[in-house]
Amino acid sequence: MAKPKVGVFGMTGCAGEQIVILNCEDELMDILKVLDIRSFHTAMSENDEQCDLDIAFVEGAVVQPEEEVWLKKIRKRSRLLIALGTCAVWGGVAAMKNEVSPQRLKDEVYGPRGQIFKSIPAQPLHSFVKVDFSVSGCPIEKEQFLQAIASLVHGDIPVLPKYAVCTECKLNENTCLLVEKSELCLGPITVAGCNARCLSYGIPCCGCRGPVEEANIASEVEILKEKGFTLGDIRNQLRTYAAPAEVLQTYFTKR
Amino acid sequence: MQIVKLPKENLDKFMGGLSKFGEIHAPIKKDENTYLFSKIEDLSKIELNYNRTILPPKKYFLPPNETMFRFSPEKGYEPPQDNLNKKYVLLGVHSCDIHGLKILDLVFSGTYVDNYYFTRRKNTSIIGVSCIPDDMCFCRSMETDFVEDGFDLFLSDIDDSYLVRIATSLGDDMVRANQSLFKEVDKEDIAEYKRKSNERKNYFKIDLELYNLPEIMDLEYESKIWEEIGEKCLSCGTCSMVCPTCYCYDVFDQLNLDGKTGERRRQWDSCLFKDYALVAGGLNFRSERSARVKNRYFHKQRGFVAQYGRPSCVGCGRCIQSCPAKIDIVEVMTKIRSASYE
């Protein structure tokens, strides 16, 4: 069987996902044994921009009209489109700005020269195209990426954890920073996969992997308010990585 | 049951001598109010006066993650690399947790005996230790505040010494191997033991009344209380992870990059997870959070009673201590009971 033809693309973001892929140093040769990488601008000098692809891995959020066009073109030429990283899956850090008027942002950041940028509200990929599978994370976890490739090569849709960071945190037997230390921790509503890395170093979960499927925002907010955090603090933390997420939009619009 | 006395000044020597019976694991202090069972390299780290560990001892017998076997087209199925036959001494286990293990024994010895679990059980000796209940303990309600079997030795604190109950021949070997450290029990020791046992009863602050509970739960199946808890619950899985009797696990194949070789793994699962009851075709017969919370309580306090003759809760208080949303099983059951009296 021919190796699947693959492209790796980056919209607006920090390129962290592509760096994670390149950091799979011990596995890179094995990856090349099973994937035929046709396009990967961050890593290769000769890229095929036209060929049909079996899998497109796309990182970053869409923040410019050109990116929307480009993304749709990628979608057209790919059998599967996989969103990599929190920006691609949830909008990420860039989407924090969506509430502020684009004009004000341009003026403040770039001054008069800002007029040359055309910008639209930062959105995740699924706002524009069908996304077949998502690997979230800021950045993605190397192990999850490798697992996803292994499943795809075998012809399966990958299975990644859908439960919350709390589960992994408990399995690591960390002292609960939310319950025992009353810290602003988003572990209960953030999707696992990081093996509760920050928490294992005593740092509360900032929600960088995005919300779980059925995030109970109302309960999380109540818990944090009871611990003395203001709605403003909580809102800021919740919006840092996944502001466009429907579950957050719904919660905050209702208020 | 034979009982001997271990003066506390001999405790360290005794614990040191246990290493010939296996690798010693015991509670250590993790943080201000948290403890965990851990491999002991320095005996002074052992903390026998602890309230509860984050994870219960089930982690030693049903590890959070484990490889069941490896597979490849060339070699077929191969057993896991971990040595299931390694000997362990689990020291400092509370009565409720020993009951927890006895409940897991019932579950895993059913029609399909779980050999991974029982091989580890067979190779691990259990030394229990008495405890002082805190305000989240309700083992007395669950009849697990005292244990008569399921351990090799059980140490009961009587201030200057431990009274040591010897329950198995292995326990007897452990005592005999360190015979000079032990003394005979005298009348005053017995009197002190009785005094301590009676005093301990007064420490319990909460009570879960079991009388008629399965029927009450049936009657309150449609109660709106379940919806209220469903609103608070985060589905975070914490209660299941820390529960000494939650035994659900998920089994899956983890493939290597070649798409041909890999391993079959299992990992703790929770009935609170949204995809727990998801079946082929996308149907989910417990898609509501309230239905999942209800299911968990029903299984512990209703279904398990029907199947095994006792609830599968041991009153350790872990779920009360660790639930971020402060959902408290004793409060929930008390509310359900009150509703049925209305």
Coordinates of C-alpha atoms in Angstrom, one line a residue, chain A residues 213-216, chain B residues 221 226-227 230-231 233-235 270-279 281-295:
Chain A
E213 CA -16.7 18.2 25.6
E214 CA -19.4 19.0 28.2
A215 CA -17.6 21.6 30.3
N216 CA -19.6 22.6 33.3
Chain B
Y221 CA -35.1 7.2 41.3
W226 CA -30.2 13.9 41.0
E227 CA -30.7 16.9 38.6
G230 CA -25.9 16.9 37.9
E231 CA -25.8 20.7 37.8
C233 CA -21.0 17.8 39.0
L234 CA -18.0 18.6 36.7
S235 CA -17.7 15.0 35.3
S270 CA -15.1 6.4 35.1
C271 CA -18.9 6.2 34.7
L272 CA -18.9 10.0 35.0
F273 CA -17.2 10.4 31.7
K274 CA -19.5 11.4 28.9
D275 CA -18.2 8.7 26.5
Y276 CA -18.5 5.9 29.1
A277 CA -21.9 4.8 27.9
L278 CA -21.4 5.8 24.3
V279 CA -22.0 2.9 22.0
G281 CA -23.9 4.4 16.2
G282 CA -23.4 7.4 18.5
L283 CA -26.1 6.4 21.0
N284 CA -25.4 7.3 24.6
F285 CA -27.7 5.8 27.2
R286 CA -26.3 8.1 29.9
S287 CA -25.6 11.3 28.0
E288 CA -27.0 13.6 30.8
R289 CA -24.6 14.4 33.7
S290 CA -27.4 13.8 36.2
A291 CA -27.9 10.3 34.9
R292 CA -24.2 9.5 35.2
V293 CA -24.0 10.8 38.8
K294 CA -27.2 8.9 39.7
N295 CA -25.7 5.8 38.1

